[in-house]
Amino acid sequence: MSEKLLTLEEATERSKELRQQLNQYAFEYYDEDNPTVEDYIYDRLYTELVQIETTYPELITFDSPTQRVGGKVLKGFEKVTHSVQMYSLNDAFSKEDLLDFDERVQKLAGKPVSYCCELKIDGLAISLKYENGRFVQGATRGDGNVGENITENLKTVKSIPMVLKEPISVEVRGECYMSKQAFAQLNQEREEAGQDVFANPRNAAAGSLRQLDTKIASSRQLNTFLYTVADFGPMKAETQFDALNELSALGFRSNPKKKLCETIEEVWAYIEEFHEKRSELAYEIDGIVIKVNDFDIQDELGFTVKAPRWAIAYKFPPEEAKTIVEEIEWT
Ligand SMILES: NC(=O)c1cnc(OC2CCCC2)nc1N
């Protein structure tokens, strides 16, 4: 079909088919890490869609995969005031800190509680706003109340859905990160080009989202894990664990290694498990986030000025330095 010049009616029909198929293939590849077609199949269909959109630009749509490649150069980033504050987390550095947290929570809740444990992805916190299922705004955390509008750059992040599986209005938060492999590849390219290298994947992700040229952001293989619902809209989840599953069902990427723990001892076992497994993960984590699972109890416990009383971040010590530590000369 791509050789013969299509009529507008044929092109309208064919471009709709192509968009649906390409977006499904991209969802499997970027969100589910489970591609079902070879790259050359995707590329051939993508090329056909570009040809149709070049002939009939009026057929380019909001969610066309051709719009993921960026191309706008912004003058700057506008400020965004978050409708719901983006809180930070209090830290725990030992099992004793964790037990103290559990004791405080049980005392405030007046009963034992279950915890939803999540890997603490070492990236940049972002907030995504959807209206009737369409992505309308993306922002950085900033100081928790005012962030930067980076919508155009986030449109190039392939795992961020442009259209949700349900036409609902919600605001969700998560982490935008760069995988260890993408980070190593980027730094190698920069080194070969005589450019400064990034110190770590978090800085590389932050630097990529701060680019005014959206083509650069698009080239950086950024990824996401979503973990918070700020404005629930019609979402029904009553616990953090269910909210994470609901985020996946909507088309977001949420980290599969979450665990529901009934006791703080189970939480500690999960912390030790992933302290062990940390180096095997495709992305960097700097700890574990432990959250009271039940939203009603979260509401009872509330927030301090900066952080929830119902969550804590157990921080791992920094991974041992890659460089050889010089032998200390004992005099
Ligand atoms: N970096 C992460 O992976 C991460 C960060 N934050 C949160 O939760 C917010 C929700 C309320 C305060 C902290 N969860 C996470 N998994």
XYZ file of C-alpha atoms and ligand atoms in Angstrom:
347
model
C 0.000 0.000 0.000
C 2.856 2.395 0.734
C 4.030 2.654 -2.917
C 0.665 3.749 -4.434
C -0.357 7.280 -3.430
C -3.367 6.743 -1.181
C -6.477 8.862 -1.331
C -7.114 10.899 1.821
C -9.810 8.421 2.832
C -7.480 5.410 2.372
C -4.661 7.287 4.133
C -6.931 8.130 7.074
C -7.883 4.484 7.499
C -4.365 3.131 6.980
C -2.702 5.670 9.319
C -5.188 4.747 12.081
C -4.307 1.056 11.662
C -0.584 1.819 11.664
C -0.783 4.027 14.774
C -2.707 1.386 16.693
C -0.295 -1.378 15.698
C 2.875 0.675 16.275
C 1.680 1.963 19.660
C 0.856 -1.591 20.738
C 4.301 -2.823 19.626
C 5.940 0.138 21.445
C 3.931 -0.602 24.611
C 5.121 -4.224 24.558
C 8.708 -3.123 23.950
C 9.045 -0.120 26.287
C 6.472 -0.790 29.016
C 6.382 -4.574 29.224
C 9.977 -5.204 28.152
C 8.439 -7.948 26.055
C 8.615 -7.129 22.292
C 6.478 -9.414 20.082
C 7.893 -8.304 16.704
C 11.366 -7.861 15.263
C 12.672 -4.278 15.002
C 12.631 -4.403 11.174
C 8.850 -5.041 11.194
C 8.322 -2.038 13.454
C 10.644 0.120 11.333
C 8.864 -0.807 8.084
C 5.422 0.109 9.495
C 6.862 3.265 11.065
C 8.321 4.328 7.705
C 4.932 3.764 6.056
C 3.257 5.986 8.673
C 5.882 8.727 8.168
C 5.208 8.606 4.400
C 1.457 8.977 4.945
C 1.914 11.803 7.491
C 4.340 13.547 5.133
C 1.765 13.397 2.326
C -1.139 14.261 4.620
C 0.181 16.271 7.654
C -3.408 16.821 8.762
C -3.454 13.111 9.693
C -0.721 13.554 12.353
C -2.314 12.868 15.731
C -1.456 13.586 19.362
C -0.543 9.957 20.020
C 1.224 9.191 16.753
C 4.514 7.366 17.444
C 6.180 9.794 15.019
C 5.718 12.552 17.621
C 7.980 10.762 20.125
C 11.193 11.852 18.400
C 11.042 15.456 19.603
C 12.179 18.336 17.431
C 11.037 21.367 19.390
C 13.668 23.688 20.855
C 12.218 25.434 23.896
C 13.286 28.877 25.121
C 13.037 27.793 28.742
C 10.910 25.852 31.201
C 7.784 27.416 32.685
C 7.080 26.959 36.363
C 4.360 24.559 37.463
C 2.648 24.735 40.869
C 1.756 21.193 41.968
C -1.922 20.795 42.916
C -0.785 18.233 45.516
C 2.624 18.731 47.167
C 5.331 16.276 46.063
C 6.710 15.130 49.425
C 10.166 13.820 50.146
C 10.940 10.876 52.429
C 12.518 10.611 55.872
C 15.512 8.281 55.859
C 16.447 5.196 57.863
C 20.041 3.954 57.927
C 19.836 0.925 60.227
C 17.492 -1.828 61.351
C 17.090 0.092 64.610
C 15.828 3.163 62.668
C 13.381 0.847 60.905
C 12.111 -0.662 64.165
C 11.670 2.855 65.590
C 9.613 3.778 62.487
C 7.438 0.671 62.880
C 6.909 1.418 66.598
C 5.876 5.036 65.852
C 3.495 3.935 63.082
C 1.838 1.215 65.207
C 1.434 3.676 68.092
C -0.165 6.320 65.824
C -2.328 3.758 64.035
C -3.253 2.062 67.294
C -2.665 -1.356 65.699
C -0.143 -3.411 63.708
C -0.085 -2.385 59.991
C 1.064 -4.037 56.753
C 3.673 -2.337 54.563
C 4.078 -2.035 50.818
C 7.812 -2.197 50.038
C 9.241 -0.784 46.806
C 12.721 -0.450 45.334
C 13.892 3.152 45.662
C 14.711 4.017 42.043
C 17.618 6.464 41.831
C 16.247 8.874 39.227
C 14.335 12.149 39.032
C 10.859 12.508 40.516
C 8.247 13.573 37.952
C 4.536 14.344 38.008
C 2.269 13.454 35.044
C -1.185 14.963 34.525
C -3.833 13.378 32.279
C -7.191 14.800 31.188
C -9.754 12.371 29.767
C -6.942 9.873 29.329
C -4.619 12.205 27.401
C -1.183 13.313 28.654
C -1.411 17.095 29.138
C 1.432 18.064 31.470
C 4.640 16.707 32.949
C 6.742 18.437 35.592
C 9.772 17.973 37.790
C 9.368 17.858 41.601
C 11.272 21.116 42.097
C 10.965 22.116 45.761
C 7.888 19.933 46.193
C 5.422 22.754 45.507
C 6.802 24.391 42.352
C 8.530 22.411 39.604
C 9.433 22.925 35.948
C 7.174 22.158 33.006
C 9.071 19.476 31.029
C 6.051 18.141 29.136
C 7.742 18.294 25.722
C 10.751 16.296 26.916
C 8.595 13.728 28.734
C 6.597 13.165 25.507
C 9.787 11.620 24.099
C 10.060 9.098 26.971
C 8.680 5.981 25.307
C 7.280 4.304 28.449
C 5.123 7.355 29.288
C 1.708 6.730 27.687
C 0.327 9.597 25.582
C -3.130 8.060 25.970
C -4.216 5.908 28.940
C -6.101 2.624 28.661
C -9.054 4.435 30.282
C -10.213 7.980 29.355
C -9.822 9.243 32.937
C -8.355 12.385 34.486
C -5.617 11.633 37.023
C -2.296 12.948 38.253
C 0.422 10.391 38.948
C 4.016 10.566 40.160
C 7.039 8.423 39.645
C 10.690 8.322 38.794
C 12.298 9.036 35.445
C 15.615 7.170 35.238
C 18.351 5.983 32.909
C 19.293 2.294 32.933
C 22.881 1.304 33.775
C 23.361 0.131 30.150
C 22.049 3.402 28.639
C 24.225 5.368 31.084
C 27.392 3.440 30.177
C 26.634 3.829 26.435
C 25.975 7.578 26.779
C 29.187 8.193 28.744
C 31.208 6.191 26.222
C 29.781 8.307 23.373
C 30.505 11.515 25.317
C 34.034 10.439 26.145
C 34.681 9.620 22.461
C 33.286 13.050 21.550
C 35.559 14.730 24.093
C 32.591 15.799 26.222
C 32.269 15.671 30.015
C 30.806 12.415 31.268
C 27.936 12.175 33.767
C 28.825 11.087 37.318
C 25.867 8.703 37.662
C 22.607 7.689 35.940
C 20.573 10.059 38.111
C 22.566 13.083 36.945
C 22.368 11.815 33.363
C 18.554 11.518 33.568
C 18.244 14.965 35.186
C 20.580 16.496 32.618
C 18.607 14.901 29.778
C 15.255 16.246 31.029
C 16.791 19.731 31.396
C 17.642 19.881 27.691
C 15.771 22.607 25.782
C 16.153 20.640 22.550
C 13.651 17.792 22.836
C 15.586 15.786 20.206
C 18.371 15.349 22.768
C 15.995 14.086 25.455
C 14.491 11.707 22.899
C 17.913 10.200 22.188
C 18.721 9.466 25.842
C 16.754 6.176 26.341
C 15.002 7.488 29.473
C 12.569 5.224 31.288
C 10.025 5.445 34.130
C 8.484 3.662 37.087
C 5.277 5.247 38.447
C 4.417 4.798 42.122
C 2.008 7.441 43.397
C -1.460 8.626 42.544
C -1.841 12.279 43.528
C -5.275 12.935 42.110
C -7.186 9.679 42.026
C -10.026 10.671 39.740
C -12.137 7.512 39.408
C -9.322 5.140 40.473
C -10.559 2.756 43.130
C -7.409 1.495 44.878
C -7.615 1.541 48.699
C -4.040 0.396 49.272
C -0.617 1.282 47.864
C -0.131 -2.265 46.555
C -3.416 -2.091 44.615
C -2.614 1.428 43.371
C 0.618 0.106 41.816
C -1.373 -2.613 40.017
C -3.954 -0.057 38.885
C -1.184 2.173 37.493
C 0.027 -0.772 35.393
C -3.510 -1.470 34.174
C -3.774 2.158 33.005
C -0.652 1.725 30.848
C 2.055 3.030 33.193
C 5.235 1.163 33.973
C 5.406 0.231 37.652
C 8.200 -1.696 39.280
C 7.392 -5.435 39.482
C 9.583 -6.114 42.536
C 7.165 -4.617 45.060
C 6.274 -6.739 48.124
C 3.442 -6.632 50.641
C 4.941 -7.267 54.104
C 2.798 -8.091 57.160
C 5.604 -7.451 59.689
C 8.714 -5.284 59.965
C 10.779 -8.469 60.036
C 9.453 -9.300 56.549
C 10.382 -5.730 55.542
C 13.909 -6.286 56.854
C 14.212 -9.565 54.906
C 13.151 -7.726 51.712
C 15.754 -4.994 52.414
C 18.503 -7.593 52.859
C 17.345 -9.452 49.716
C 17.652 -6.378 47.514
C 20.818 -5.120 49.147
C 22.225 -8.424 47.847
C 20.556 -8.222 44.419
C 21.185 -4.481 43.856
C 24.112 -4.980 41.452
C 22.076 -7.402 39.288
C 19.302 -4.851 38.586
C 19.184 -3.085 35.186
C 18.836 0.267 36.996
C 20.324 1.925 40.073
C 18.489 1.945 43.378
C 19.647 3.809 46.478
C 17.454 1.951 48.956
C 13.984 0.660 49.697
C 10.795 2.699 50.264
C 8.510 1.309 52.951
C 4.908 2.596 52.983
C 1.936 1.833 55.175
C -0.184 -0.101 52.688
C -3.698 0.983 53.740
C -4.681 4.448 52.421
C -7.119 5.069 55.315
C -4.266 4.608 57.804
C -1.994 6.794 55.639
C -4.660 9.526 55.884
C -4.810 9.119 59.676
C -1.024 9.466 59.990
C -0.707 12.370 57.528
C 2.418 14.400 56.766
C 5.021 16.539 58.494
C 6.053 19.703 56.610
C 8.265 17.756 54.209
C 7.445 14.056 54.429
C 4.707 11.503 55.155
C 4.602 9.899 58.624
C 3.480 6.683 56.925
C 6.588 6.087 54.810
C 10.340 5.883 55.201
C 13.297 5.337 52.875
C 15.818 2.760 54.030
C 19.045 4.002 52.412
C 21.778 1.597 51.292
C 25.348 2.741 51.818
C 26.766 4.054 48.486
C 27.990 1.165 46.336
C 31.709 0.609 46.947
C 33.656 3.007 44.730
C 34.470 1.555 41.314
C 38.020 2.941 41.436
C 40.643 1.124 43.480
C 40.990 2.841 46.833
C 44.651 3.796 47.254
C 46.377 1.814 49.936
C 46.700 4.073 52.979
C 50.376 4.508 53.828
C 50.585 3.621 57.496
C 53.437 5.631 58.882
N 12.451 6.788 44.238
C 11.428 5.934 44.415
O 11.457 4.808 43.915
C 10.247 6.378 45.228
C 10.158 7.686 45.679
N 9.070 8.106 46.378
C 8.081 7.222 46.651
O 6.974 7.594 47.340
C 6.691 8.975 47.573
C 5.242 9.094 47.937
C 5.151 10.039 49.097
C 6.536 10.413 49.508
C 7.491 9.581 48.678
N 8.129 5.936 46.245
C 9.189 5.483 45.535
N 9.221 4.186 45.115
